[in-house]
Amino acid sequence: QVHIEESGGGLVQPGGSLVLSCAASGSIFSFLTMGWYRQARGRQRDLVARITTGGSTTYAASVKGRFTISGDNARNTVALQMNSLKPEDTAVYYCNAVIRGSSDARPRNYWGQGTQVTVSS
């Protein structure tokens, strides 16, 4: 069993900053990726940013240059630094981890419960 715990989020004014943190615990043999997705009201869940255990990163075009993802493999954590926030960044943000539970297990997707980010004046 794997547990994903998120922290951070909240209300911030346009142009402000927030940090989202995520920690994975439980039966973890190895990670493939950890990252963040977001879902605005009435829209599908989309990738925001993700990082591999090797440190390679992927960002959505809409957040490049404003958001930075970082990971700590030893602690099974990932953080998302969000700067220059815009009202269109308002959404529920979900932490995602692709994990192997053992050396011969297939990778599985795990999700956090989500944290609300609201950008408004």
PDB file of C-alpha atoms in Angstrom:
ATOM      1  CA  GLN A   1       0.000   0.000   0.000  1.00  0.00           C
ATOM      2  CA  VAL A   2       1.214   3.480  -0.910  1.00  0.00           C
ATOM      3  CA  HIS A   3       0.046   6.715   0.656  1.00  0.00           C
ATOM      4  CA  ILE A   4       0.414  10.107  -1.065  1.00  0.00           C
ATOM      5  CA  GLU A   5       0.193  13.164   1.155  1.00  0.00           C
ATOM      6  CA  GLU A   6       0.008  16.721  -0.186  1.00  0.00           C
ATOM      7  CA  SER A   7       0.465  20.034   1.565  1.00  0.00           C
ATOM      8  CA  GLY A   8       0.405  23.659   0.540  1.00  0.00           C
ATOM      9  CA  GLY A   9      -2.150  25.396  -1.602  1.00  0.00           C
ATOM     10  CA  GLY A  10      -4.568  28.105  -0.582  1.00  0.00           C
ATOM     11  CA  LEU A  11      -5.589  31.569  -1.694  1.00  0.00           C
ATOM     12  CA  VAL A  12      -3.069  33.931  -3.259  1.00  0.00           C
ATOM     13  CA  GLN A  13      -3.269  37.187  -5.185  1.00  0.00           C
ATOM     14  CA  PRO A  14      -2.284  37.364  -8.856  1.00  0.00           C
ATOM     15  CA  GLY A  15       1.471  37.632  -9.168  1.00  0.00           C
ATOM     16  CA  GLY A  16       2.009  35.831  -5.884  1.00  0.00           C
ATOM     17  CA  SER A  17       3.758  32.564  -5.072  1.00  0.00           C
ATOM     18  CA  LEU A  18       2.914  29.254  -3.463  1.00  0.00           C
ATOM     19  CA  VAL A  19       4.728  25.998  -2.789  1.00  0.00           C
ATOM     20  CA  LEU A  20       3.060  22.606  -3.012  1.00  0.00           C
ATOM     21  CA  SER A  21       4.703  19.619  -1.339  1.00  0.00           C
ATOM     22  CA  CYS A  22       4.055  15.925  -1.736  1.00  0.00           C
ATOM     23  CA  ALA A  23       5.387  12.897   0.117  1.00  0.00           C
ATOM     24  CA  ALA A  24       4.955   9.224  -0.711  1.00  0.00           C
ATOM     25  CA  SER A  25       5.175   6.465   1.866  1.00  0.00           C
ATOM     26  CA  GLY A  26       4.467   2.764   2.181  1.00  0.00           C
ATOM     27  CA  SER A  27       5.470  -0.175   0.004  1.00  0.00           C
ATOM     28  CA  ILE A  28       7.849   1.595  -2.367  1.00  0.00           C
ATOM     29  CA  PHE A  29      10.590  -0.233  -4.220  1.00  0.00           C
ATOM     30  CA  SER A  30      11.336   2.487  -6.764  1.00  0.00           C
ATOM     31  CA  PHE A  31       9.861   5.532  -8.477  1.00  0.00           C
ATOM     32  CA  LEU A  32       9.599   6.236 -12.145  1.00  0.00           C
ATOM     33  CA  THR A  33       8.168   9.730 -11.839  1.00  0.00           C
ATOM     34  CA  MET A  34       6.518  12.096  -9.384  1.00  0.00           C
ATOM     35  CA  GLY A  35       4.602  15.146 -10.416  1.00  0.00           C
ATOM     36  CA  TRP A  36       1.616  17.421 -10.265  1.00  0.00           C
ATOM     37  CA  TYR A  37      -1.578  17.572 -12.273  1.00  0.00           C
ATOM     38  CA  ARG A  38      -4.400  20.055 -11.979  1.00  0.00           C
ATOM     39  CA  GLN A  39      -8.087  20.117 -12.698  1.00  0.00           C
ATOM     40  CA  ALA A  40     -10.053  23.308 -13.028  1.00  0.00           C
ATOM     41  CA  ARG A  41     -13.822  23.250 -12.584  1.00  0.00           C
ATOM     42  CA  GLY A  42     -15.495  21.701 -15.596  1.00  0.00           C
ATOM     43  CA  ARG A  43     -12.220  20.705 -17.226  1.00  0.00           C
ATOM     44  CA  GLN A  44     -10.111  17.579 -17.491  1.00  0.00           C
ATOM     45  CA  ARG A  45      -7.103  16.824 -15.324  1.00  0.00           C
ATOM     46  CA  ASP A  46      -3.899  17.959 -17.032  1.00  0.00           C
ATOM     47  CA  LEU A  47      -0.203  17.602 -16.357  1.00  0.00           C
ATOM     48  CA  VAL A  48       1.466  20.595 -14.725  1.00  0.00           C
ATOM     49  CA  ALA A  49       4.974  19.255 -14.141  1.00  0.00           C
ATOM     50  CA  ARG A  50       6.733  15.983 -13.417  1.00  0.00           C
ATOM     51  CA  ILE A  51      10.218  14.808 -12.594  1.00  0.00           C
ATOM     52  CA  THR A  52      11.943  11.464 -13.052  1.00  0.00           C
ATOM     53  CA  THR A  53      14.275   9.858 -10.536  1.00  0.00           C
ATOM     54  CA  GLY A  54      17.079  10.878 -12.874  1.00  0.00           C
ATOM     55  CA  GLY A  55      16.072  14.521 -12.564  1.00  0.00           C
ATOM     56  CA  SER A  56      14.520  15.046 -15.996  1.00  0.00           C
ATOM     57  CA  THR A  57      11.595  17.452 -15.905  1.00  0.00           C
ATOM     58  CA  THR A  58       8.530  18.077 -18.038  1.00  0.00           C
ATOM     59  CA  TYR A  59       6.342  21.175 -17.822  1.00  0.00           C
ATOM     60  CA  ALA A  60       3.071  22.238 -19.340  1.00  0.00           C
ATOM     61  CA  ALA A  61       3.621  25.099 -21.768  1.00  0.00           C
ATOM     62  CA  SER A  62       1.374  27.367 -19.703  1.00  0.00           C
ATOM     63  CA  VAL A  63       3.623  27.143 -16.621  1.00  0.00           C
ATOM     64  CA  LYS A  64       7.109  27.080 -18.144  1.00  0.00           C
ATOM     65  CA  GLY A  65       9.292  29.780 -16.666  1.00  0.00           C
ATOM     66  CA  ARG A  66       6.924  30.309 -13.735  1.00  0.00           C
ATOM     67  CA  PHE A  67       6.788  26.918 -11.980  1.00  0.00           C
ATOM     68  CA  THR A  68       9.708  24.770 -10.848  1.00  0.00           C
ATOM     69  CA  ILE A  69       9.490  21.129  -9.762  1.00  0.00           C
ATOM     70  CA  SER A  70      12.109  19.502  -7.563  1.00  0.00           C
ATOM     71  CA  GLY A  71      12.417  16.060  -6.039  1.00  0.00           C
ATOM     72  CA  ASP A  72      14.224  14.298  -3.229  1.00  0.00           C
ATOM     73  CA  ASN A  73      14.619  10.621  -4.070  1.00  0.00           C
ATOM     74  CA  ALA A  74      15.903   9.708  -0.616  1.00  0.00           C
ATOM     75  CA  ARG A  75      12.836  11.189   1.086  1.00  0.00           C
ATOM     76  CA  ASN A  76      10.303  10.264  -1.619  1.00  0.00           C
ATOM     77  CA  THR A  77       9.156  13.858  -1.851  1.00  0.00           C
ATOM     78  CA  VAL A  78       8.489  16.376  -4.580  1.00  0.00           C
ATOM     79  CA  ALA A  79       7.812  20.099  -4.404  1.00  0.00           C
ATOM     80  CA  LEU A  80       6.303  22.557  -6.868  1.00  0.00           C
ATOM     81  CA  GLN A  81       7.375  26.185  -6.563  1.00  0.00           C
ATOM     82  CA  MET A  82       4.746  28.338  -8.267  1.00  0.00           C
ATOM     83  CA  ASN A  83       5.617  31.963  -9.041  1.00  0.00           C
ATOM     84  CA  SER A  84       3.834  34.738 -10.931  1.00  0.00           C
ATOM     85  CA  LEU A  85       0.517  33.011 -10.357  1.00  0.00           C
ATOM     86  CA  LYS A  86      -2.411  33.905 -12.592  1.00  0.00           C
ATOM     87  CA  PRO A  87      -6.168  33.504 -12.103  1.00  0.00           C
ATOM     88  CA  GLU A  88      -6.111  30.781 -14.756  1.00  0.00           C
ATOM     89  CA  ASP A  89      -3.861  28.722 -12.471  1.00  0.00           C
ATOM     90  CA  THR A  90      -6.844  28.270 -10.166  1.00  0.00           C
ATOM     91  CA  ALA A  91      -7.562  24.550  -9.859  1.00  0.00           C
ATOM     92  CA  VAL A  92      -7.343  21.513  -7.636  1.00  0.00           C
ATOM     93  CA  TYR A  93      -3.761  20.263  -7.781  1.00  0.00           C
ATOM     94  CA  TYR A  94      -3.094  16.539  -7.472  1.00  0.00           C
ATOM     95  CA  CYS A  95       0.196  14.863  -6.679  1.00  0.00           C
ATOM     96  CA  ASN A  96       0.951  11.802  -8.785  1.00  0.00           C
ATOM     97  CA  ALA A  97       3.563   9.116  -8.319  1.00  0.00           C
ATOM     98  CA  VAL A  98       4.398   6.201 -10.594  1.00  0.00           C
ATOM     99  CA  ILE A  99       5.827   3.542  -8.319  1.00  0.00           C
ATOM    100  CA  ARG A 100       6.993  -0.055  -8.332  1.00  0.00           C
ATOM    101  CA  GLY A 101       6.107  -1.902  -5.162  1.00  0.00           C
ATOM    102  CA  SER A 102       8.759  -4.571  -5.751  1.00  0.00           C
ATOM    103  CA  SER A 103      11.505  -5.376  -8.230  1.00  0.00           C
ATOM    104  CA  ASP A 104       9.213  -7.510 -10.397  1.00  0.00           C
ATOM    105  CA  ALA A 105       6.036  -5.450 -10.022  1.00  0.00           C
ATOM    106  CA  ARG A 106       4.573  -3.319 -12.794  1.00  0.00           C
ATOM    107  CA  PRO A 107       4.600   0.422 -12.224  1.00  0.00           C
ATOM    108  CA  ARG A 108       1.363   1.789 -10.821  1.00  0.00           C
ATOM    109  CA  ASN A 109      -0.149   5.256 -10.636  1.00  0.00           C
ATOM    110  CA  TYR A 110      -0.908   6.698  -7.224  1.00  0.00           C
ATOM    111  CA  TRP A 111      -2.764   9.948  -6.538  1.00  0.00           C
ATOM    112  CA  GLY A 112      -3.121  12.319  -3.658  1.00  0.00           C
ATOM    113  CA  GLN A 113      -6.500  13.688  -2.619  1.00  0.00           C
ATOM    114  CA  GLY A 114      -5.846  17.091  -4.137  1.00  0.00           C
ATOM    115  CA  THR A 115      -5.266  20.564  -2.776  1.00  0.00           C
ATOM    116  CA  GLN A 116      -7.084  23.712  -3.867  1.00  0.00           C
ATOM    117  CA  VAL A 117      -5.121  26.621  -5.318  1.00  0.00           C
ATOM    118  CA  THR A 118      -7.100  29.819  -5.854  1.00  0.00           C
ATOM    119  CA  VAL A 119      -5.557  32.868  -7.500  1.00  0.00           C
ATOM    120  CA  SER A 120      -7.767  35.874  -6.998  1.00  0.00           C
ATOM    121  CA  SER A 121      -7.667  39.476  -5.895  1.00  0.00           C
TER     122      SER A 121
END
